[in-house]
CSV table of C-alpha atoms in Angstrom, one decimal:
chain,number,residue,atom,x,y,z
A,1,UNK,CA,0.0,0.0,0.0
A,2,UNK,CA,1.5,3.3,-1.1
A,3,UNK,CA,0.5,6.9,-1.6
A,4,UNK,CA,1.1,10.4,-0.2
A,5,UNK,CA,-1.4,9.9,2.6
A,6,UNK,CA,-0.3,6.3,3.5
A,7,UNK,CA,2.1,5.9,6.5
A,8,UNK,CA,3.8,2.6,7.0
A,9,UNK,CA,4.4,1.7,10.7
A,10,UNK,CA,7.7,0.0,9.7
A,11,UNK,CA,9.0,3.4,8.6
A,12,UNK,CA,8.7,4.6,12.2
A,13,UNK,CA,10.5,1.7,13.8
A,14,UNK,CA,7.9,-1.0,14.3
A,15,UNK,CA,9.5,-4.4,14.0
A,16,UNK,CA,6.6,-6.8,13.8
A,17,UNK,CA,8.7,-9.6,15.2
A,18,UNK,CA,6.2,-10.5,18.0
A,19,UNK,CA,8.7,-9.9,20.7
A,20,UNK,CA,9.5,-6.2,20.7
A,21,UNK,CA,7.0,-3.8,22.2
A,22,UNK,CA,6.0,-1.7,19.2
A,23,UNK,CA,3.7,0.7,20.9
A,24,UNK,CA,5.8,3.9,20.6
A,25,UNK,CA,6.6,3.2,16.9
A,26,UNK,CA,3.0,2.6,15.9
A,27,UNK,CA,1.8,5.6,17.9
A,28,UNK,CA,4.4,7.8,16.3
A,29,UNK,CA,3.2,6.7,12.9
A,30,UNK,CA,-0.4,7.5,13.9
A,31,UNK,CA,0.6,10.9,15.2
A,32,UNK,CA,2.6,11.7,12.1
A,33,UNK,CA,-0.3,10.8,9.9
A,34,UNK,CA,-2.6,13.1,12.0
A,35,UNK,CA,-0.2,16.0,11.9
A,36,UNK,CA,-0.4,16.0,8.1
A,37,UNK,CA,-4.2,16.2,8.2
A,38,UNK,CA,-5.0,12.5,8.2
A,39,UNK,CA,-4.8,9.5,6.0
A,40,UNK,CA,-4.1,5.7,6.3
A,41,UNK,CA,-1.8,4.1,8.8
A,42,UNK,CA,-0.7,0.9,7.2
A,43,UNK,CA,0.2,-2.2,9.3
A,44,UNK,CA,1.9,-4.7,6.9
A,45,UNK,CA,2.2,-8.4,7.5
A,46,UNK,CA,3.9,-9.2,10.9
A,47,UNK,CA,3.2,-9.6,14.6
A,48,UNK,CA,3.1,-6.3,16.4
A,49,UNK,CA,3.2,-6.5,20.2
A,50,UNK,CA,1.7,-3.3,21.6
A,51,UNK,CA,0.0,-1.6,24.5
A,52,UNK,CA,-2.8,1.0,24.1
A,53,UNK,CA,-2.9,2.9,20.9
A,54,UNK,CA,-4.9,6.1,20.3
A,55,UNK,CA,-6.2,7.2,17.0
A,56,UNK,CA,-6.8,10.8,15.8
A,57,UNK,CA,-9.5,12.3,13.6
A,58,UNK,CA,-9.4,11.5,9.9
A,59,UNK,CA,-7.3,8.3,10.5
A,60,UNK,CA,-7.8,4.9,9.0
A,61,UNK,CA,-5.8,2.1,10.7
A,62,UNK,CA,-5.5,-0.6,8.1
A,63,UNK,CA,-4.2,-4.1,9.0
A,64,UNK,CA,-3.0,-5.9,6.0
A,65,UNK,CA,-3.6,-9.7,5.5
A,66,UNK,CA,-1.0,-11.4,7.7
A,67,UNK,CA,-0.8,-8.5,10.1
A,68,UNK,CA,-1.5,-9.3,13.8
A,69,UNK,CA,-1.7,-6.5,16.3
A,70,UNK,CA,-1.2,-8.3,19.6
A,71,UNK,CA,-2.0,-6.8,23.0
A,72,UNK,CA,0.7,-6.8,25.6
A,73,UNK,CA,0.1,-8.8,28.7
A,74,UNK,CA,1.6,-6.1,31.0
A,75,UNK,CA,-1.1,-3.9,32.7
A,76,UNK,CA,1.4,-1.0,32.8
A,77,UNK,CA,1.0,-0.8,29.0
A,78,UNK,CA,-2.6,0.2,29.3
A,79,UNK,CA,-3.0,3.6,31.0
A,80,UNK,CA,-5.9,4.5,33.2
A,81,UNK,CA,-8.6,6.5,31.5
A,82,UNK,CA,-12.1,7.7,32.5
A,83,UNK,CA,-14.7,5.6,30.7
A,84,UNK,CA,-17.7,3.4,31.5
A,85,UNK,CA,-17.7,-0.2,32.6
A,86,UNK,CA,-20.9,-2.3,33.3
A,87,UNK,CA,-23.0,0.9,33.1
A,88,UNK,CA,-21.0,3.0,35.6
A,89,UNK,CA,-18.7,5.9,34.6
A,90,UNK,CA,-15.4,5.1,36.2
A,91,UNK,CA,-11.6,4.8,35.7
A,92,UNK,CA,-10.6,1.8,33.6
A,93,UNK,CA,-7.6,0.5,31.7
A,94,UNK,CA,-7.5,2.0,28.3
A,95,UNK,CA,-8.4,-0.3,25.3
A,96,UNK,CA,-5.8,-1.7,23.0
A,97,UNK,CA,-7.3,0.5,20.2
A,98,UNK,CA,-9.1,3.7,21.3
A,99,UNK,CA,-9.7,7.4,21.1
A,100,UNK,CA,-12.0,10.1,22.4
A,101,UNK,CA,-13.7,13.0,20.8
A,102,UNK,CA,-12.8,12.1,17.3
A,103,UNK,CA,-14.4,12.1,13.9
A,104,UNK,CA,-14.0,10.1,10.7
A,105,UNK,CA,-12.0,7.2,12.1
A,106,UNK,CA,-11.7,3.6,10.9
A,107,UNK,CA,-10.1,0.3,11.6
A,108,UNK,CA,-10.1,-1.8,8.5
A,109,UNK,CA,-8.3,-4.7,6.7
A,110,UNK,CA,-7.9,-8.4,6.7
A,111,UNK,CA,-5.6,-8.5,9.6
A,112,UNK,CA,-6.1,-9.6,13.2
A,113,UNK,CA,-6.4,-7.7,16.5
A,114,UNK,CA,-5.5,-10.2,19.2
A,115,UNK,CA,-6.0,-9.1,22.9
A,116,UNK,CA,-4.0,-12.0,24.4
A,117,UNK,CA,-6.7,-12.0,27.0
A,118,UNK,CA,-5.8,-15.1,29.1
A,119,UNK,CA,-3.6,-13.3,31.6
A,120,UNK,CA,-6.4,-10.7,32.1
A,121,UNK,CA,-9.0,-13.5,32.5
A,122,UNK,CA,-6.9,-15.1,35.2
A,123,UNK,CA,-6.4,-11.8,37.0
A,124,UNK,CA,-10.2,-11.4,37.0
A,125,UNK,CA,-10.8,-14.9,38.3
A,126,UNK,CA,-8.2,-14.4,41.0
A,127,UNK,CA,-9.6,-11.0,42.0
A,128,UNK,CA,-6.3,-9.4,41.2
A,129,UNK,CA,-7.4,-6.3,39.4
A,130,UNK,CA,-7.3,-2.7,40.6
A,131,UNK,CA,-9.3,-1.4,37.6
A,132,UNK,CA,-11.6,-3.0,35.0
A,133,UNK,CA,-9.8,-4.8,32.2
A,134,UNK,CA,-9.1,-3.2,28.8
A,135,UNK,CA,-11.6,-3.5,26.1
A,136,UNK,CA,-10.1,-4.6,22.8
A,137,UNK,CA,-11.5,-1.7,20.7
A,138,UNK,CA,-13.4,1.2,22.2
A,139,UNK,CA,-14.0,4.7,21.0
A,140,UNK,CA,-15.9,7.2,23.0
A,141,UNK,CA,-17.6,10.5,22.1
A,142,UNK,CA,-16.7,10.0,18.4
A,143,UNK,CA,-18.6,10.6,15.1
A,144,UNK,CA,-18.4,8.6,11.9
A,145,UNK,CA,-16.7,5.4,13.1
A,146,UNK,CA,-16.1,2.4,10.8
A,147,UNK,CA,-14.7,-1.0,11.8
A,148,UNK,CA,-14.6,-3.3,8.8
A,149,UNK,CA,-13.2,-6.6,7.7
A,150,UNK,CA,-10.8,-7.4,10.6
A,151,UNK,CA,-10.7,-10.4,12.9
A,152,UNK,CA,-10.8,-9.6,16.6
A,153,UNK,CA,-9.9,-12.3,19.1
A,154,UNK,CA,-9.0,-13.1,22.7
A,155,UNK,CA,-10.3,-9.8,24.1
A,156,UNK,CA,-9.4,-9.1,27.8
A,157,UNK,CA,-13.1,-8.1,28.3
A,158,UNK,CA,-15.7,-6.6,25.9
A,159,UNK,CA,-14.4,-6.7,22.4
A,160,UNK,CA,-15.8,-3.7,20.4
A,161,UNK,CA,-17.5,-1.0,22.5
A,162,UNK,CA,-18.4,2.3,21.0
A,163,UNK,CA,-19.5,4.7,23.9
A,164,UNK,CA,-21.6,7.8,23.2
A,165,UNK,CA,-20.7,7.7,19.5
A,166,UNK,CA,-22.8,8.7,16.5
A,167,UNK,CA,-22.8,7.1,13.1
A,168,UNK,CA,-21.1,3.8,13.8
A,169,UNK,CA,-20.7,1.1,11.2
A,170,UNK,CA,-19.3,-2.4,12.1
A,171,UNK,CA,-19.3,-4.5,8.9
A,172,UNK,CA,-17.8,-7.9,8.0
A,173,UNK,CA,-16.0,-8.3,11.4
A,174,UNK,CA,-15.1,-11.7,12.8
A,175,UNK,CA,-14.9,-12.0,16.6
A,176,UNK,CA,-13.6,-15.1,18.3
A,177,UNK,CA,-13.2,-15.4,22.1
A,178,UNK,CA,-13.1,-18.7,24.0
A,179,UNK,CA,-16.5,-19.9,25.3
A,180,UNK,CA,-15.3,-19.8,28.9
A,181,UNK,CA,-13.6,-16.4,28.8
A,182,UNK,CA,-15.3,-14.1,31.3
A,183,UNK,CA,-17.2,-11.0,30.1
A,184,UNK,CA,-15.9,-11.2,26.6
A,185,UNK,CA,-19.0,-9.7,24.9
A,186,UNK,CA,-18.8,-9.3,21.1
A,187,UNK,CA,-20.2,-5.8,20.2
A,188,UNK,CA,-21.6,-3.5,22.8
A,189,UNK,CA,-22.9,-0.1,21.6
A,190,UNK,CA,-23.4,2.0,24.7
A,191,UNK,CA,-25.4,5.2,24.5
A,192,UNK,CA,-24.8,5.5,20.8
A,193,UNK,CA,-26.9,6.9,17.9
A,194,UNK,CA,-27.2,5.5,14.4
A,195,UNK,CA,-25.4,2.2,14.7
A,196,UNK,CA,-25.2,-0.4,11.9
A,197,UNK,CA,-23.9,-3.9,12.6
A,198,UNK,CA,-23.8,-6.1,9.6
A,199,UNK,CA,-22.3,-9.3,8.1
A,200,UNK,CA,-20.4,-10.2,11.3
A,201,UNK,CA,-19.5,-13.6,12.8
A,202,UNK,CA,-19.4,-13.6,16.6
A,203,UNK,CA,-18.4,-16.5,18.8
A,204,UNK,CA,-17.7,-15.4,22.4
A,205,UNK,CA,-17.8,-16.2,26.1
A,206,UNK,CA,-20.6,-13.8,27.0
A,207,UNK,CA,-23.3,-11.9,25.1
A,208,UNK,CA,-22.7,-11.6,21.3
A,209,UNK,CA,-24.3,-8.2,20.9
A,210,UNK,CA,-25.6,-6.1,23.7
A,211,UNK,CA,-27.3,-2.7,23.5
A,212,UNK,CA,-26.7,-0.6,26.5
A,213,UNK,CA,-27.2,3.0,27.9
A,214,UNK,CA,-25.7,3.0,31.4
A,215,UNK,CA,-27.2,2.5,34.8
A,216,UNK,CA,-28.8,4.6,37.5
A,217,UNK,CA,-25.4,4.7,39.3
A,218,UNK,CA,-24.0,7.0,36.6
A,219,UNK,CA,-26.7,9.6,37.4
A,220,UNK,CA,-29.6,10.2,35.1
A,221,UNK,CA,-28.5,13.7,33.9
A,222,UNK,CA,-25.3,12.0,32.5
A,223,UNK,CA,-27.1,9.3,30.5
A,224,UNK,CA,-27.9,9.2,26.8
A,225,UNK,CA,-30.1,6.8,25.0
A,226,UNK,CA,-28.9,4.1,22.6
A,227,UNK,CA,-31.1,4.6,19.5
A,228,UNK,CA,-31.4,3.8,15.8
A,229,UNK,CA,-29.6,0.5,15.8
A,230,UNK,CA,-29.7,-2.1,13.1
A,231,UNK,CA,-28.2,-5.6,13.3
A,232,UNK,CA,-28.4,-7.7,10.2
A,233,UNK,CA,-26.9,-10.7,8.4
A,234,UNK,CA,-24.9,-11.9,11.4
A,235,UNK,CA,-24.1,-15.3,12.8
A,236,UNK,CA,-23.7,-15.7,16.5
A,237,UNK,CA,-22.4,-18.7,18.5
A,238,UNK,CA,-22.0,-19.9,22.0
A,239,UNK,CA,-22.6,-16.6,23.9
A,240,UNK,CA,-24.9,-16.1,26.9
A,241,UNK,CA,-27.2,-14.2,24.5
A,242,UNK,CA,-27.5,-13.6,20.8
A,243,UNK,CA,-28.8,-10.1,20.8
A,244,UNK,CA,-29.4,-8.6,24.3
A,245,UNK,CA,-30.9,-5.3,25.4
A,246,UNK,CA,-30.0,-4.3,29.0
A,247,UNK,CA,-29.7,-4.7,31.8
A,248,UNK,CA,-27.8,-1.4,31.6
A,249,UNK,CA,-30.5,0.6,30.0
A,250,UNK,CA,-31.2,3.5,32.3
A,251,UNK,CA,-30.6,6.0,29.5
A,252,UNK,CA,-33.2,4.2,27.4
A,253,UNK,CA,-33.0,2.1,24.2
A,254,UNK,CA,-35.2,2.8,21.2
A,255,UNK,CA,-35.6,2.1,17.5
A,256,UNK,CA,-33.8,-1.2,17.1
A,257,UNK,CA,-34.2,-3.6,14.2
A,258,UNK,CA,-32.7,-7.1,14.3
A,259,UNK,CA,-33.0,-9.2,11.1
A,260,UNK,CA,-31.6,-12.0,9.0
A,261,UNK,CA,-29.4,-13.6,11.7
A,262,UNK,CA,-28.5,-17.1,12.9
A,263,UNK,CA,-28.0,-18.0,16.6
A,264,UNK,CA,-26.3,-21.3,17.1
A,265,UNK,CA,-25.8,-22.6,20.7
A,266,UNK,CA,-26.3,-19.4,22.5
A,267,UNK,CA,-27.9,-19.6,25.9
A,268,UNK,CA,-30.7,-17.3,24.9
A,269,UNK,CA,-31.6,-15.9,21.5
A,270,UNK,CA,-33.3,-12.5,21.8
A,271,UNK,CA,-32.9,-11.3,25.4
A,272,UNK,CA,-34.2,-8.3,27.3
A,273,UNK,CA,-33.3,-7.7,30.9
A,274,UNK,CA,-33.6,-5.0,33.6
A,275,UNK,CA,-34.9,-4.5,37.1
A,276,UNK,CA,-36.5,-2.1,39.6
A,277,UNK,CA,-34.2,0.9,40.1
A,278,UNK,CA,-32.9,1.1,36.6
A,279,UNK,CA,-35.6,3.4,35.2
A,280,UNK,CA,-35.4,4.1,31.5
A,281,UNK,CA,-37.5,3.0,28.5
A,282,UNK,CA,-36.9,0.2,26.0
A,283,UNK,CA,-39.3,0.8,23.1
A,284,UNK,CA,-39.8,0.1,19.4
A,285,UNK,CA,-37.9,-3.0,18.8
A,286,UNK,CA,-38.4,-5.2,15.8
A,287,UNK,CA,-37.0,-8.7,15.3
A,288,UNK,CA,-37.5,-10.7,12.1
A,289,UNK,CA,-36.1,-13.6,10.0
A,290,UNK,CA,-34.1,-15.3,12.7
A,291,UNK,CA,-33.0,-19.0,12.8
A,292,UNK,CA,-31.9,-20.5,16.1
A,293,UNK,CA,-30.5,-23.9,16.9
A,294,UNK,CA,-29.8,-25.5,20.3
A,295,UNK,CA,-30.4,-22.5,22.5
A,296,UNK,CA,-31.6,-22.8,26.1
A,297,UNK,CA,-34.5,-20.4,25.5
A,298,UNK,CA,-35.2,-18.5,22.2
A,299,UNK,CA,-36.9,-15.4,23.7
A,300,UNK,CA,-36.6,-14.0,27.2
A,301,UNK,CA,-37.8,-10.8,28.8
A,302,UNK,CA,-36.8,-10.5,32.5
A,303,UNK,CA,-37.6,-7.5,34.6
A,304,UNK,CA,-36.4,-9.2,37.7
A,305,UNK,CA,-32.8,-9.5,36.6
A,306,UNK,CA,-30.8,-10.4,39.7
A,307,UNK,CA,-27.1,-10.6,38.7
A,308,UNK,CA,-25.2,-8.4,41.1
A,309,UNK,CA,-28.1,-8.1,43.5
A,310,UNK,CA,-29.1,-11.7,44.3
A,311,UNK,CA,-31.4,-11.8,47.3
A,312,UNK,CA,-32.3,-8.1,47.2
A,313,UNK,CA,-35.9,-8.0,48.4
A,314,UNK,CA,-36.8,-4.8,46.4
A,315,UNK,CA,-35.7,-6.5,43.2
A,316,UNK,CA,-37.0,-9.9,43.9
A,317,UNK,CA,-40.5,-9.0,45.3
A,318,UNK,CA,-43.2,-10.3,42.9
A,319,UNK,CA,-45.8,-8.1,44.6
A,320,UNK,CA,-47.2,-4.8,43.3
A,321,UNK,CA,-45.0,-1.7,44.0
A,322,UNK,CA,-45.8,2.0,43.3
A,323,UNK,CA,-44.2,2.9,40.0
A,324,UNK,CA,-41.6,5.7,40.1
A,325,UNK,CA,-39.1,7.3,37.7
A,326,UNK,CA,-36.8,4.4,38.7
A,327,UNK,CA,-39.3,1.8,37.3
A,328,UNK,CA,-38.2,0.6,33.8
A,329,UNK,CA,-40.7,0.5,31.0
A,330,UNK,CA,-40.6,-2.0,28.1
A,331,UNK,CA,-43.0,-1.5,25.2
A,332,UNK,CA,-43.7,-2.1,21.5
A,333,UNK,CA,-41.6,-5.1,21.1
A,334,UNK,CA,-42.5,-7.3,18.1
A,335,UNK,CA,-40.8,-10.5,17.1
A,336,UNK,CA,-41.7,-12.4,13.9
A,337,UNK,CA,-40.6,-15.0,11.4
A,338,UNK,CA,-38.4,-17.0,13.9
A,339,UNK,CA,-37.5,-20.7,13.7
A,340,UNK,CA,-35.9,-22.3,16.7
A,341,UNK,CA,-35.0,-26.0,17.0
A,342,UNK,CA,-33.6,-27.9,20.0
A,343,UNK,CA,-34.6,-25.4,22.6
A,344,UNK,CA,-33.7,-27.0,25.9
A,345,UNK,CA,-35.3,-25.1,28.9
A,346,UNK,CA,-38.4,-23.3,27.5
A,347,UNK,CA,-39.9,-22.0,24.3
A,348,UNK,CA,-40.0,-18.5,25.8
A,349,UNK,CA,-39.9,-16.7,29.1
A,350,UNK,CA,-41.5,-13.2,29.5
A,351,UNK,CA,-42.0,-11.6,32.9
A,352,UNK,CA,-42.7,-7.9,33.4
A,353,UNK,CA,-43.2,-6.0,36.6
A,354,UNK,CA,-46.7,-6.0,38.2
A,355,UNK,CA,-46.6,-2.3,38.6
A,356,UNK,CA,-45.4,-1.7,35.1
A,357,UNK,CA,-46.2,-4.6,32.8
A,358,UNK,CA,-44.5,-5.1,29.5
A,359,UNK,CA,-46.7,-3.2,27.0
A,360,UNK,CA,-47.6,-4.2,23.4
A,361,UNK,CA,-45.6,-7.4,22.9
A,362,UNK,CA,-46.1,-9.8,20.0
A,363,UNK,CA,-44.8,-13.1,18.5
A,364,UNK,CA,-45.9,-13.7,14.9
A,365,UNK,CA,-45.0,-16.6,12.6
A,366,UNK,CA,-42.8,-18.2,15.2
A,367,UNK,CA,-42.0,-21.9,15.3
A,368,UNK,CA,-40.2,-23.4,18.3
A,369,UNK,CA,-39.3,-27.1,18.6
A,370,UNK,CA,-38.1,-28.2,22.0
A,371,UNK,CA,-35.2,-30.6,22.4
A,372,UNK,CA,-35.9,-34.3,22.9
A,373,UNK,CA,-33.7,-34.4,26.0
A,374,UNK,CA,-32.5,-31.6,28.3
A,375,UNK,CA,-31.2,-31.0,31.8
A,376,UNK,CA,-33.3,-28.8,33.9
A,377,UNK,CA,-32.1,-25.2,34.4
A,378,UNK,CA,-33.1,-21.6,34.6
A,379,UNK,CA,-34.2,-19.7,31.4
A,380,UNK,CA,-33.4,-16.4,33.1
A,381,UNK,CA,-31.4,-15.0,36.1
A,382,UNK,CA,-33.9,-14.0,38.7
A,383,UNK,CA,-34.6,-15.0,42.3
A,384,UNK,CA,-37.4,-17.4,43.1
A,385,UNK,CA,-37.5,-19.2,39.7
A,386,UNK,CA,-38.2,-22.9,39.4
A,387,UNK,CA,-35.9,-24.9,37.1
A,388,UNK,CA,-37.5,-25.6,33.7
A,389,UNK,CA,-36.9,-28.4,31.2
A,390,UNK,CA,-38.6,-28.5,27.8
A,391,UNK,CA,-41.2,-26.1,29.0
A,392,UNK,CA,-43.6,-24.1,26.8
A,393,UNK,CA,-44.1,-20.4,26.5
A,394,UNK,CA,-44.4,-18.6,29.9
A,395,UNK,CA,-45.8,-15.0,30.0
A,396,UNK,CA,-46.5,-13.0,33.1
A,397,UNK,CA,-47.3,-9.3,33.6
A,398,UNK,CA,-47.9,-8.2,30.0
A,399,UNK,CA,-50.5,-5.7,28.8
A,400,UNK,CA,-51.4,-6.1,25.1
A,401,UNK,CA,-50.1,-9.6,24.1
A,402,UNK,CA,-50.5,-11.0,20.5
A,403,UNK,CA,-49.5,-14.5,19.6
A,404,UNK,CA,-50.2,-15.1,15.9
A,405,UNK,CA,-49.2,-18.3,14.1
A,406,UNK,CA,-47.1,-19.5,16.9
A,407,UNK,CA,-46.2,-23.2,17.2
A,408,UNK,CA,-44.6,-24.9,20.2
A,409,UNK,CA,-43.6,-28.5,19.4
A,410,UNK,CA,-42.7,-31.3,21.8
A,411,UNK,CA,-42.9,-29.2,25.0
A,412,UNK,CA,-44.1,-30.4,28.3
A,413,UNK,CA,-47.6,-29.0,29.2
A,414,UNK,CA,-48.7,-26.4,29.4
A,415,UNK,CA,-47.4,-25.3,26.1
A,416,UNK,CA,-48.7,-21.8,26.9
A,417,UNK,CA,-48.9,-20.4,30.4
A,418,UNK,CA,-50.3,-16.9,30.8
A,419,UNK,CA,-50.4,-15.2,34.2
A,420,UNK,CA,-51.5,-11.7,35.3
A,421,UNK,CA,-51.7,-10.6,31.7
A,422,UNK,CA,-54.4,-8.7,29.8
A,423,UNK,CA,-55.5,-7.7,26.3
A,424,UNK,CA,-54.5,-11.0,24.8
A,425,UNK,CA,-55.1,-12.1,21.2
A,426,UNK,CA,-54.1,-15.7,20.4
A,427,UNK,CA,-54.5,-16.7,16.8
A,428,UNK,CA,-53.6,-20.1,15.3
A,429,UNK,CA,-51.6,-21.3,18.3
A,430,UNK,CA,-50.4,-24.9,17.6
A,431,UNK,CA,-49.3,-27.2,20.4
A,432,UNK,CA,-50.6,-30.4,18.9
A,433,UNK,CA,-47.4,-32.3,19.9
A,434,UNK,CA,-47.1,-31.2,23.4
A,435,UNK,CA,-46.6,-33.9,26.0
A,436,UNK,CA,-47.9,-34.6,29.5
A,437,UNK,CA,-51.4,-34.8,31.1
A,438,UNK,CA,-51.9,-31.2,31.9
A,439,UNK,CA,-53.8,-28.6,29.8
A,440,UNK,CA,-52.4,-27.2,26.6
A,441,UNK,CA,-53.1,-23.7,27.7
A,442,UNK,CA,-53.1,-22.6,31.3
A,443,UNK,CA,-54.6,-19.2,32.2
A,444,UNK,CA,-54.1,-17.6,35.6
A,445,UNK,CA,-55.6,-14.3,36.5
A,446,UNK,CA,-55.9,-13.0,33.0
A,447,UNK,CA,-58.3,-10.5,31.5
A,448,UNK,CA,-59.5,-9.8,28.0
A,449,UNK,CA,-58.4,-12.9,26.1
A,450,UNK,CA,-59.5,-13.9,22.7
A,451,UNK,CA,-58.4,-17.3,21.4
A,452,UNK,CA,-59.3,-18.2,17.8
A,453,UNK,CA,-58.3,-20.8,15.2
A,454,UNK,CA,-56.4,-22.6,17.9
A,455,UNK,CA,-57.9,-26.0,18.7
A,456,UNK,CA,-59.0,-27.9,20.7
A,457,UNK,CA,-56.7,-30.9,19.8
A,458,UNK,CA,-57.7,-34.5,19.9
A,459,UNK,CA,-56.0,-37.3,21.8
A,460,UNK,CA,-56.9,-41.0,21.5
A,461,UNK,CA,-60.1,-40.0,19.6
A,462,UNK,CA,-61.3,-37.6,22.3
A,463,UNK,CA,-61.1,-33.9,22.8
A,464,UNK,CA,-58.0,-33.0,24.6
A,465,UNK,CA,-57.6,-31.1,27.9
A,466,UNK,CA,-57.1,-27.7,26.2
A,467,UNK,CA,-57.7,-25.0,28.9
A,468,UNK,CA,-57.2,-24.6,32.6
A,469,UNK,CA,-58.7,-21.3,33.8
A,470,UNK,CA,-58.0,-20.0,37.3
A,471,UNK,CA,-57.7,-16.8,39.2
A,472,UNK,CA,-60.2,-14.0,40.0
A,473,UNK,CA,-59.8,-12.1,36.7
A,474,UNK,CA,-59.7,-14.9,34.3
A,475,UNK,CA,-62.2,-15.0,31.5
A,476,UNK,CA,-62.1,-16.5,28.0
A,477,UNK,CA,-63.6,-15.8,24.6
A,478,UNK,CA,-63.0,-18.5,22.1
A,479,UNK,CA,-64.3,-18.4,18.5
A,480,UNK,CA,-63.9,-20.9,15.7
A,481,UNK,CA,-62.1,-23.6,17.5
A,482,UNK,CA,-60.7,-25.3,14.5
A,483,UNK,CA,-58.1,-24.1,12.1
A,484,UNK,CA,-59.4,-22.0,9.2
């Protein structure tokens, strides 16, 4: 690669031998490129051992095929900066690649960014950290950010984390972190606007993609929403969640579209999580054209998320509380055209808060096949849950629920359990292959439910036990029992 605006890191003393610390040489090349008004910093084939590097505006860092930028294992090579970690603004180690307050920056090429994360994972497991670990790539307060084509691996913690950035494109990136590496999320846009994630392959030890906007601990006046996010044409493997929103969502999350993705072996597929005290609003989320295989639970919404506060009575209490500004709100979430096979724990798990139910939630054209065998476990992280195994679809505390053309195959009964939910429209629900002696659909304390074109099924030549109705509020309107 040559040209008047191309700067070769070798010309500034970088050795690329995999032993010499090349931080100063690479940073000198970046600084020289910036001083001339910007351009491309070229990293040719070689192994470049480095600590934190900081881009400038109008810089493209291009890693050629055969180039490996490898993070140093020495914590001293990652200065302490003020950033955000797990929703709280605090001092952290700087990332391997970073920058703040920049515009028109890019990391591109066919090379590899390798965080050499194992020493950091061991320090974390041993409790031997004074500050949160480095992210692999993290830009904050930047505009017009592009990360394209590279492979990122072995991140010390989160892999790619834009914070308070606008106009972010992450395209054609491969992320590989070991399945047991702690907190090695793939892509975590945090309080960003106009984010496009496309054509990526993500195989990590935590959530594959998580959309965040900080927590109440940061202070509400300092929080910004994460909004206008598209995630498309991606494959996601082995993480705790495929695409996750929360639990750090106190600044709100809105206008999210997730489409044309494959989740293979993730614990959960589409996951929403929060709890009392977070505040914030998650709204206007559309999910479509998703294929899942061998997930624990394809869809979860959990407003009793307990990680970090296990046993906290305020979070765990299933009773009605008075809603406040600290009560999160989830609304207008619509999931369609999903096929999931081999689900192990449950077809779906949705639980809102009694004082602020999930509003306007729908599943349409969704087909879920449970695994033939599974070990009991918990579809979500909340106090007081019972272990599940090949369970159906569980929904609690929702106002405005639509289930259209949903099939749940080979689940234990009930295939659909609705509790403390109102404004329900169930159309063409198919659970004809559910197993066990209980009802196909169990209704507990529900109001305003319409079931149509949904049974009843037959078993051994006799009408099946289709409904169990219980609770003070429960009532049922059923029209046109058979399929149209």
